[in-house]
Short mmCIF file of C-alpha atoms in Angstrom, two decimals:
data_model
loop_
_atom_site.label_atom_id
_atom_site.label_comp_id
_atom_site.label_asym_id
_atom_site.label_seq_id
_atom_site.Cartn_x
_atom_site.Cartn_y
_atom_site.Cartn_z
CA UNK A 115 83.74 110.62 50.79
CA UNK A 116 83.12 106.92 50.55
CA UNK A 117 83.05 104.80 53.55
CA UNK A 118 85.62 102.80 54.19
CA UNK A 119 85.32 99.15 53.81
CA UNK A 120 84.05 96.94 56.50
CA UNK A 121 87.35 95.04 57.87
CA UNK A 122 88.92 98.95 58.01
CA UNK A 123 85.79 99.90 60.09
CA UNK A 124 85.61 96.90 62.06
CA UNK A 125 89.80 97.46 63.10
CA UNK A 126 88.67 100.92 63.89
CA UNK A 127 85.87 100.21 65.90
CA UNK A 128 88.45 97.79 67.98
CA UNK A 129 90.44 100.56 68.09
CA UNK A 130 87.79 102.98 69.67
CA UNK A 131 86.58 100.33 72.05
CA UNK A 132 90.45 99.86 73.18
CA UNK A 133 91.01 103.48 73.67
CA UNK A 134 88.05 104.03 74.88
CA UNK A 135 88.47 101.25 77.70
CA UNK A 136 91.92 102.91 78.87
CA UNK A 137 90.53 106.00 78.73
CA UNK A 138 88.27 105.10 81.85
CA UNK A 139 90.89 102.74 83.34
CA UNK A 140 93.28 105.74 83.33
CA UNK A 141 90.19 108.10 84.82
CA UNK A 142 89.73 105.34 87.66
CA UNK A 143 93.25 105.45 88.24
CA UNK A 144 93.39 109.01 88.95
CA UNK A 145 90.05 108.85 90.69
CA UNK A 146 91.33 106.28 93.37
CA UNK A 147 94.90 108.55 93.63
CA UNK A 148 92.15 111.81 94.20
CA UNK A 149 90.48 109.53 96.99
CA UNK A 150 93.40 108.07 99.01
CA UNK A 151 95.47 111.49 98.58
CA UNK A 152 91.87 113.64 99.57
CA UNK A 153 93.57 115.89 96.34
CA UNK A 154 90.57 117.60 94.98
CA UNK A 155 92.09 119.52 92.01
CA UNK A 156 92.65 115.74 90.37
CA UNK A 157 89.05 114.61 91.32
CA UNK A 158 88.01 117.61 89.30
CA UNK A 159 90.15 116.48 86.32
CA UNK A 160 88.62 113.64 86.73
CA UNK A 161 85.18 114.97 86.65
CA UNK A 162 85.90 117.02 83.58
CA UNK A 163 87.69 114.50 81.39
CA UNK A 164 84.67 112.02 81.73
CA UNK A 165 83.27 114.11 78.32
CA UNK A 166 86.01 112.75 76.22
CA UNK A 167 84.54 108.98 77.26
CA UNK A 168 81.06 109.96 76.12
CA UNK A 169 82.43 111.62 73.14
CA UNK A 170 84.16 108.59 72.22
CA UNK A 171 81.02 106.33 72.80
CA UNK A 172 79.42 108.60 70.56
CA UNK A 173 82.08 107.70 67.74
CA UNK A 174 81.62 104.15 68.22
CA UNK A 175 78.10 104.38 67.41
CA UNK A 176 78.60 106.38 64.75
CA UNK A 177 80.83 104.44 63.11
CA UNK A 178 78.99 101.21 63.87
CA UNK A 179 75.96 103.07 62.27
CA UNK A 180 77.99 103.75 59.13
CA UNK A 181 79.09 99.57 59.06
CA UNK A 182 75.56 98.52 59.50
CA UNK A 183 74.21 100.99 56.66
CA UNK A 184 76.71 100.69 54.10
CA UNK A 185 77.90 97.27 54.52
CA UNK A 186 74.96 95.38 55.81
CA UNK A 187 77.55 92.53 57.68
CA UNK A 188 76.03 89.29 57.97
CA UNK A 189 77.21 86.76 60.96
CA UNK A 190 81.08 88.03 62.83
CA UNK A 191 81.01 90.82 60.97
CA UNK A 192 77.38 91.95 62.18
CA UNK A 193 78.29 90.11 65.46
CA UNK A 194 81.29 92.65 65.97
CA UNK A 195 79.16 96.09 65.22
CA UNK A 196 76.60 94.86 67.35
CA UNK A 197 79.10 94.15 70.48
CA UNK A 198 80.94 97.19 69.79
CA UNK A 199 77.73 99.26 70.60
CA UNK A 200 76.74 96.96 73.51
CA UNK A 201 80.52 97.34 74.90
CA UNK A 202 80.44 101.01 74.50
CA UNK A 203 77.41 101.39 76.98
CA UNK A 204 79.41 99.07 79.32
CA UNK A 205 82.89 101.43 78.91
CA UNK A 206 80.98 104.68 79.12
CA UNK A 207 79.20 103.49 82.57
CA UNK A 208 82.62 102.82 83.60
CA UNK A 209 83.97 106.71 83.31
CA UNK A 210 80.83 107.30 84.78
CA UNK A 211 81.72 105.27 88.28
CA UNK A 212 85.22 106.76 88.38
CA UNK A 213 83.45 110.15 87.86
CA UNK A 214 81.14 109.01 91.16
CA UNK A 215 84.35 108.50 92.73
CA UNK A 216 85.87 111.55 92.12
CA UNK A 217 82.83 113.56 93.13
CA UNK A 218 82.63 112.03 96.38
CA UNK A 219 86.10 113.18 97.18
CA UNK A 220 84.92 116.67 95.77
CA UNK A 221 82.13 116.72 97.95
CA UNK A 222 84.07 115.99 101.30
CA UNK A 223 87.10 118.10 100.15
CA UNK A 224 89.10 119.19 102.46
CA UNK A 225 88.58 116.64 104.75
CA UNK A 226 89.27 112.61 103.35
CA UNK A 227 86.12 110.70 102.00
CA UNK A 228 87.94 107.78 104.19
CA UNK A 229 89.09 106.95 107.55
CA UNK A 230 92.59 105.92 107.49
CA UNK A 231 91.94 102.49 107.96
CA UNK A 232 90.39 101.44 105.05
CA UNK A 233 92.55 103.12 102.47
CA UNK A 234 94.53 100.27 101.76
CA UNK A 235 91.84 98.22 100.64
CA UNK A 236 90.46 100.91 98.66
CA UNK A 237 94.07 101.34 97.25
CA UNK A 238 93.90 97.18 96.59
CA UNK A 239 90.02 97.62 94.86
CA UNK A 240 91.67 100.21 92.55
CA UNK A 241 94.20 98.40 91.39
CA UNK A 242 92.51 95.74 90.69
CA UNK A 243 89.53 97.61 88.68
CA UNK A 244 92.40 99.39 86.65
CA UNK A 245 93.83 96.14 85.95
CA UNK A 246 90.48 95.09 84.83
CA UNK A 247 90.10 97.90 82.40
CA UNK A 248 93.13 97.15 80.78
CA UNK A 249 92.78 93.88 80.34
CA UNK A 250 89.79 94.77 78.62
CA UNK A 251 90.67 97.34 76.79
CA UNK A 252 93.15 94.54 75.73
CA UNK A 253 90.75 92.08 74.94
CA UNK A 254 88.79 94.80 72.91
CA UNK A 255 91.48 95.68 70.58
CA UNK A 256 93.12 92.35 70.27
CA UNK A 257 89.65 90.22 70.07
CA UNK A 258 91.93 87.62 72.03
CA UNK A 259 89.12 85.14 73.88
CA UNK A 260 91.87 83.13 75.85
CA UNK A 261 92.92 86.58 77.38
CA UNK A 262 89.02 87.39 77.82
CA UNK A 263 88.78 84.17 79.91
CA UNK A 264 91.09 85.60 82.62
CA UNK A 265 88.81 88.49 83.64
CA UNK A 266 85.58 86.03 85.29
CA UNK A 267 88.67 84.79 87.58
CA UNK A 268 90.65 88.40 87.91
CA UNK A 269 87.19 90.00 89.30
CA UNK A 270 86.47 87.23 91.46
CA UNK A 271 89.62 89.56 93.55
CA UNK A 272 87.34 92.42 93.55
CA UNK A 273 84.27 90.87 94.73
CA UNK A 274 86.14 89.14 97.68
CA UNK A 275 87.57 92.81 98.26
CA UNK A 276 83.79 94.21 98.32
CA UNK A 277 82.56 91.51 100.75
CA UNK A 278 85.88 92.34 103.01
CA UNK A 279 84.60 96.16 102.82
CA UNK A 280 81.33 95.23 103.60
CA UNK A 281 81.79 93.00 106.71
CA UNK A 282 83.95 95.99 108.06
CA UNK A 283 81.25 98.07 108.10
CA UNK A 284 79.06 95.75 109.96
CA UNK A 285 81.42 95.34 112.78
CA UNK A 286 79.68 96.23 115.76
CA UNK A 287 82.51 98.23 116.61
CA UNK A 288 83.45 100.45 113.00
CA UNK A 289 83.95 103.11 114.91
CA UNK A 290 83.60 106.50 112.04
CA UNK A 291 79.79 106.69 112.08
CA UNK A 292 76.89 106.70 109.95
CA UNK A 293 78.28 109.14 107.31
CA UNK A 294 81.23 107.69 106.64
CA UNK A 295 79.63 104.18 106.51
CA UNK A 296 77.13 105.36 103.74
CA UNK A 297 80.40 107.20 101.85
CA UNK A 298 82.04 103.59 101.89
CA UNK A 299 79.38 101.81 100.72
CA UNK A 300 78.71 103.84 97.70
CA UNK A 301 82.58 104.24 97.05
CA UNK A 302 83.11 100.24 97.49
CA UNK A 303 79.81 99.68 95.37
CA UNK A 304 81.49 102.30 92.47
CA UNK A 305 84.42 99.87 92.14
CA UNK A 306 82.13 96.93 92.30
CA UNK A 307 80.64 97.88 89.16
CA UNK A 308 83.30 99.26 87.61
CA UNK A 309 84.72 95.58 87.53
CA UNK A 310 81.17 94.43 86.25
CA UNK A 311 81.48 96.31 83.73
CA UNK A 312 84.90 95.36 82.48
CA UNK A 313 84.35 91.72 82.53
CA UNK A 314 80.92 92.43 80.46
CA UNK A 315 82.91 94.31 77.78
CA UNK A 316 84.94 90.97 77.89
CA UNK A 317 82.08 88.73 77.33
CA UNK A 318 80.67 91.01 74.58
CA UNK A 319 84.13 90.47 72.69
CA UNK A 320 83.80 86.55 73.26
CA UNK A 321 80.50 86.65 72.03
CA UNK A 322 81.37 88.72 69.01
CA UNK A 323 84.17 86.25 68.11
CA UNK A 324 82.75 83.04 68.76
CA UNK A 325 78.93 83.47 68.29
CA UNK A 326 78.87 82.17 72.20
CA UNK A 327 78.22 83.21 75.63
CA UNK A 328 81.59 83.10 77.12
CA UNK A 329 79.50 80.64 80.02
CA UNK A 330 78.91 78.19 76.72
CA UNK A 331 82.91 77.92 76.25
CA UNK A 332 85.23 75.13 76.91
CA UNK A 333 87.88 77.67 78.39
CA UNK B 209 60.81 80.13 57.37
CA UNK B 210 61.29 83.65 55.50
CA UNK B 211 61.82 86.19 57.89
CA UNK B 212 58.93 89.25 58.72
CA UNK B 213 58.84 91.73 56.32
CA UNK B 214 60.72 94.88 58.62
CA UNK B 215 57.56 96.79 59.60
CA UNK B 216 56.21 93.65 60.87
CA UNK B 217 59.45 92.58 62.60
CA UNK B 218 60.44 96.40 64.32
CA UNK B 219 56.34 95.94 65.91
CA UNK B 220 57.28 92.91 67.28
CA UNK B 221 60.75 94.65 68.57
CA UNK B 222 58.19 97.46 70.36
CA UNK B 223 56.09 94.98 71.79
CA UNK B 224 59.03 92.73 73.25
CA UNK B 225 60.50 96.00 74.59
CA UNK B 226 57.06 96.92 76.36
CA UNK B 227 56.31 94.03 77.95
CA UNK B 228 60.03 93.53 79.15
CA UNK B 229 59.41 96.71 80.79
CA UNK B 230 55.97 96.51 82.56
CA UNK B 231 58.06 93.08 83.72
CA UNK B 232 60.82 95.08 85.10
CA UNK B 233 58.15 97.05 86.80
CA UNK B 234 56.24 94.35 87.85
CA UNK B 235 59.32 92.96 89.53
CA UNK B 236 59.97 95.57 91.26
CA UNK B 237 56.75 96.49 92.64
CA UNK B 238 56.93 92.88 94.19
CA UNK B 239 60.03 93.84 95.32
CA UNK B 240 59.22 96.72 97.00
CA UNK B 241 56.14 94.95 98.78
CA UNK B 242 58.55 92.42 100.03
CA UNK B 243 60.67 94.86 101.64
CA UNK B 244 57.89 96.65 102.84
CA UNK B 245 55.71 93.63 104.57
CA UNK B 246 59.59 91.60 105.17
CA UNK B 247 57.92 89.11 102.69
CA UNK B 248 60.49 86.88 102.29
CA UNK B 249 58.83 84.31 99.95
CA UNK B 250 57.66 87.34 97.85
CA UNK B 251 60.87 88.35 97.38
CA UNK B 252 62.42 84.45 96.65
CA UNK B 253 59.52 84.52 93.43
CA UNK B 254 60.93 87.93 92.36
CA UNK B 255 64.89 86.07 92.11
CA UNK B 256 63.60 83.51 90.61
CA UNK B 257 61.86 86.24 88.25
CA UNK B 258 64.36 88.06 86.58
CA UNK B 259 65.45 84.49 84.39
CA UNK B 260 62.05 85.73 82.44
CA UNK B 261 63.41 89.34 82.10
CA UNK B 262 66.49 88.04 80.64
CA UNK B 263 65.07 85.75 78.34
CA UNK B 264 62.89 88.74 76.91
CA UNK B 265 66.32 90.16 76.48
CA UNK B 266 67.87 87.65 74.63
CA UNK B 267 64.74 87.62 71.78
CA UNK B 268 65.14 91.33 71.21
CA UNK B 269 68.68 90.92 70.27
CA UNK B 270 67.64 88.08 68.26
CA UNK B 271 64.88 89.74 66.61
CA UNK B 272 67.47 92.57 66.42
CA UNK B 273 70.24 90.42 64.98
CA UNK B 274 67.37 89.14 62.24
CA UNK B 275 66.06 92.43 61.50
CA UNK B 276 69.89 93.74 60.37
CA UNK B 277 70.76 90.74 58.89
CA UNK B 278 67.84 89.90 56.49
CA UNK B 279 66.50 93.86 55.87
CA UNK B 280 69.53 95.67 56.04
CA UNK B 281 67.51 98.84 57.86
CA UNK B 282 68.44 102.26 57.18
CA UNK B 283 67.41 105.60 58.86
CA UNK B 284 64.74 105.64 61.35
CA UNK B 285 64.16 101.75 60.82
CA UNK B 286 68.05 101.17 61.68
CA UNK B 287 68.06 103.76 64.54
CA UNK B 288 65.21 101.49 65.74
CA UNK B 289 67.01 98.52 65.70
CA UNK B 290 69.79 99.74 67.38
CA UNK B 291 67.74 101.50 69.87
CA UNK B 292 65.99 98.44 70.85
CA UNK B 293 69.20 96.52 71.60
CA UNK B 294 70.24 99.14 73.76
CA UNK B 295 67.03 99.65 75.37
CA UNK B 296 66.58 96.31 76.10
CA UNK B 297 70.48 96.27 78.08
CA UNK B 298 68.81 98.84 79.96
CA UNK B 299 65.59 96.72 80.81
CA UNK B 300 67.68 93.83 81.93
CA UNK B 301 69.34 96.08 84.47
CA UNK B 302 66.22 97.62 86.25
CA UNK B 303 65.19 93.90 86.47
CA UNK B 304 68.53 93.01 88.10
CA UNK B 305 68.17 96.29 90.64
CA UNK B 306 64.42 94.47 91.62
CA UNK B 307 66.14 91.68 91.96
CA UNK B 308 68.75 93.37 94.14
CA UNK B 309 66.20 94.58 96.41
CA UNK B 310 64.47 91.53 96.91
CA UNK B 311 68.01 89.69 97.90
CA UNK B 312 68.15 92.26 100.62
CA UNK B 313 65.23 91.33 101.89
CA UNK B 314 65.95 87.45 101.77
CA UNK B 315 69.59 88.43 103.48
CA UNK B 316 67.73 90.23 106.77
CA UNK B 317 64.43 88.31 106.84
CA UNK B 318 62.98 87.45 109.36
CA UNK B 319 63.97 90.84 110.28
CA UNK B 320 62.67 93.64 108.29
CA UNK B 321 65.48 95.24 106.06
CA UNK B 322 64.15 99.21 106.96
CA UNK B 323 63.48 100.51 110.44
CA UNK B 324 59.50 101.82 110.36
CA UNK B 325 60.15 105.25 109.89
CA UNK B 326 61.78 105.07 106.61
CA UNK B 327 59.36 102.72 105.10
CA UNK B 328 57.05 105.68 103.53
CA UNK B 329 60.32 107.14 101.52
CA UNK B 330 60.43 103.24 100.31
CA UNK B 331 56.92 103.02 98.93
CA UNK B 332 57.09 106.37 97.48
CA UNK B 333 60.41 105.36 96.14
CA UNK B 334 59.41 102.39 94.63
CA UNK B 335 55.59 104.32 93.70
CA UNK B 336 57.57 106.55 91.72
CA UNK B 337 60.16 104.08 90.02
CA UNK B 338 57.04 101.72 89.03
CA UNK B 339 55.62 104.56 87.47
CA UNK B 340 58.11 105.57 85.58
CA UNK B 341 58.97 102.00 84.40
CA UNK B 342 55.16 101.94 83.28
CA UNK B 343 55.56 105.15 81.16
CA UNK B 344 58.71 103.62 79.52
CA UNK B 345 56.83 100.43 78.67
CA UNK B 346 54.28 102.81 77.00
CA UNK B 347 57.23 105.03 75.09
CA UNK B 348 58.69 101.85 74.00
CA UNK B 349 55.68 100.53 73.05
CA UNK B 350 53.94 103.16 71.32
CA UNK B 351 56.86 104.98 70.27
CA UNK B 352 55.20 108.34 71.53
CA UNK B 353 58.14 110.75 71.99
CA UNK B 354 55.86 113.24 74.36
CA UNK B 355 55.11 110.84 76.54
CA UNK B 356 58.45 110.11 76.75
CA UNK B 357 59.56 113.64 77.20
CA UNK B 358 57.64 113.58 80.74
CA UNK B 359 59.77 110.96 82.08
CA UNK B 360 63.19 113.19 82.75
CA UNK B 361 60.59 115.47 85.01
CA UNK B 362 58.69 112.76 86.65
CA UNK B 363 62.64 111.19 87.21
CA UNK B 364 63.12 114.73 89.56
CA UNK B 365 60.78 113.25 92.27
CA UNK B 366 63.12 110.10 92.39
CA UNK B 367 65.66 112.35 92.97
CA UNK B 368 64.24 114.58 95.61
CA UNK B 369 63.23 111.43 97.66
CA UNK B 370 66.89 109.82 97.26
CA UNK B 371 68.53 113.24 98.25
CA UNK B 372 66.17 113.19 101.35
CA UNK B 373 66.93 109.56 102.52
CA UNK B 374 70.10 110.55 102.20
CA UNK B 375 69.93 113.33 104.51
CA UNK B 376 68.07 111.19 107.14
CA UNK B 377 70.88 109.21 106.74
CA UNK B 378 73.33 111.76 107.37
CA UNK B 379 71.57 113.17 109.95
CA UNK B 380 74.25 112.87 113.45
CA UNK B 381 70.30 111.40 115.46
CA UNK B 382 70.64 108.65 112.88
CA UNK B 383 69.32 105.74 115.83
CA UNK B 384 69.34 102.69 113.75
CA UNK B 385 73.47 101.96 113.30
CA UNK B 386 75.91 101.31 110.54
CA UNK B 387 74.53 98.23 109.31
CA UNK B 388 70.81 98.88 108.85
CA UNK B 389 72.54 102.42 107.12
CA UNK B 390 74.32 100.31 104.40
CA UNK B 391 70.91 98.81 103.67
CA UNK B 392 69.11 101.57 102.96
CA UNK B 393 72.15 103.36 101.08
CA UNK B 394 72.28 100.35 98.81
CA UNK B 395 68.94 99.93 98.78
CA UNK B 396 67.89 103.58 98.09
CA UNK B 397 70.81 103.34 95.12
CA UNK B 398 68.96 100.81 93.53
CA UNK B 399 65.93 102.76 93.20
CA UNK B 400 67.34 105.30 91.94
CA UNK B 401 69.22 103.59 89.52
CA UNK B 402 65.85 102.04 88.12
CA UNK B 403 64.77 105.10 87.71
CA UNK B 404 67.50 106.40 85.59
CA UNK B 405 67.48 103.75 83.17
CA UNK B 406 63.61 104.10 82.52
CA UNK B 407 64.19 107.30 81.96
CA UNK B 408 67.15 106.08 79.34
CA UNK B 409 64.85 103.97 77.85
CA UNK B 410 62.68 106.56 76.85
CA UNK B 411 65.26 108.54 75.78
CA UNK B 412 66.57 105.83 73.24
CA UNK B 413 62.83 105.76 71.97
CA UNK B 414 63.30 109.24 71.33
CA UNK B 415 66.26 108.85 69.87
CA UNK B 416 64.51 106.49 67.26
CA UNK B 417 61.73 107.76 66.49
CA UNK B 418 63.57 111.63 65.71
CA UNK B 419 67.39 110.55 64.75
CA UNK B 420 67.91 113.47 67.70
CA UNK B 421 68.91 113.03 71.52
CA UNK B 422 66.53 114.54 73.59
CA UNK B 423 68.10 117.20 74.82
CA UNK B 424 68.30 118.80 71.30
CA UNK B 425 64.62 118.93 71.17
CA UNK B 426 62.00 121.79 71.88
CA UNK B 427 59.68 119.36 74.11
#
């Protein structure tokens, strides 16, 4: 079978990235339900779904193989294959982080990875990573650079969120031990990245549109 | 200017892609000394470090970019192309986790960052994670995929010493509170981390070099 032509491949490749981005914003999702809700039969789905991610990062580069070697794209074009493998690194780290989640809730199942206390702001730090995700899984299908602009501000949220966590924990007075603590601080740094990630896959797309870092932009 | 002729061009990629590597190991052996000794300025010059790191970064992809665009690559010349872009996203990260240790240090100087008795772990930590950032350099450099098949066994170490801190961590005689525990589990993360991608760089060489993931081979 011939390849397809470039702009089909390129729209597919979009495609992938897009799906691909839900796919872990739907695996965090479930991962921060597993966590606040201690329910360790969805951290486990959790755990086992993260092979369809990998799988599909594994099509991206395929098919970003097959652009490069049959259609030898010269400036977007080779712009867009090239960010499409960069972003799927990014997107595949992510179902890896909500798979960190999830195992941490395995590993203290039955009892909760988290004190009461702090589940609200781990219920806030999901929600906004999700929202992330989407967004970029958004930006990645669309290739829409005003919408990509957003995500620098919408994780500015998270890392205000992190640094809330954090200070917590150094309270003299947190009062759930070292254990917990050192749960916490993984958990909080899991979502941390997970929102790195997401603007990254962002950037990538600016780049890939406009030949610029997104930092270079008047927007 | 013409471009390099290909061979000439994917020697230069190798090169870039070893000495951005013995840079990310540099880093974070300076890193590691800072936390060690509480040397704060040591630590400032590795921040102020990791703007080299990323500029190696930034001519791989454009040596990359060049490569594709003028010489259209195919097989094992395009799988090295493609390789080196990731590889060198991986690079830039084990520079960012040296440079993530050395903020630590800046953040509790003039107090040391690690209570005494957890400073060997450290140096063997960060022993073992230089190493194996040295052996990457080499695989990306020389392209040997043997040498590169030692670094998922030499990565076990990293792992035994991580599980371990952890443990001390754990442990319910823990004497040194909350705050000096969300050091060392963030800190400890980050070595491990470094690890991990070395270890992914090699891989990617492997990868290269054989069109096969590692795994899939009988080394």
């Amino acid at each position: 079978m011939p390849p397809a032509p470039l702009p089909q491949q390129l729209t597919e490749l979009s495609e992938l990235l897009g799906r691909m981005c839900a796919a872990a914003a739907g695996a965090l999702n479930r991962a921060t339900a597993a966590l606040l809700e201690s329910r360790e039969r969805l951290a486990t789905q959790v755990v086992a779904g993260d092979e369809a991610i990998d799988a599909l990062r594994a099509q991206v580069e395929e098919l970003a193989g097959d652009a490069l070697l049959f259609h030898s794209p010269v400036a977007g074009d080779l712009r867009a294959v090239v960010s499409a493998i960069r972003s799927a690194g990014d997107i595949e780290r992510m179902g890896d982080l909500a798979l960190h989640v999830a195992e941490v809730v395995r590993m203290r199942s039955p009892n909760p990875a988290l004190p009461a206390e702090v589940r609200p702001a781990f219920a806030e730090m999901g929600k906004v990573a999700v929202q992330l995700a989407l967004k970029a899984a958004e930006v990645a299908r669309t290739r829409n650079v005003i919408l990509a602009a957003e995500l620098d501000t919408d994780d500015d949220a998270m890392d205000v969120l992190h640094r809330e966590m954090m200070e917590v924990l150094m309270d003299e007075h947190w009062p759930h031990g070292v254990r917990s603590a050192v749960d916490i601080t993984l958990l909080a740094r899991y979502y941390e990245r997970f929102a790195d990630h997401a603007v990254v896959v962002a950037r990538e797309t600016v780049y890939a549109v406009t030949g610029q870092e997104p930092d270079a932009l008047p927007i």
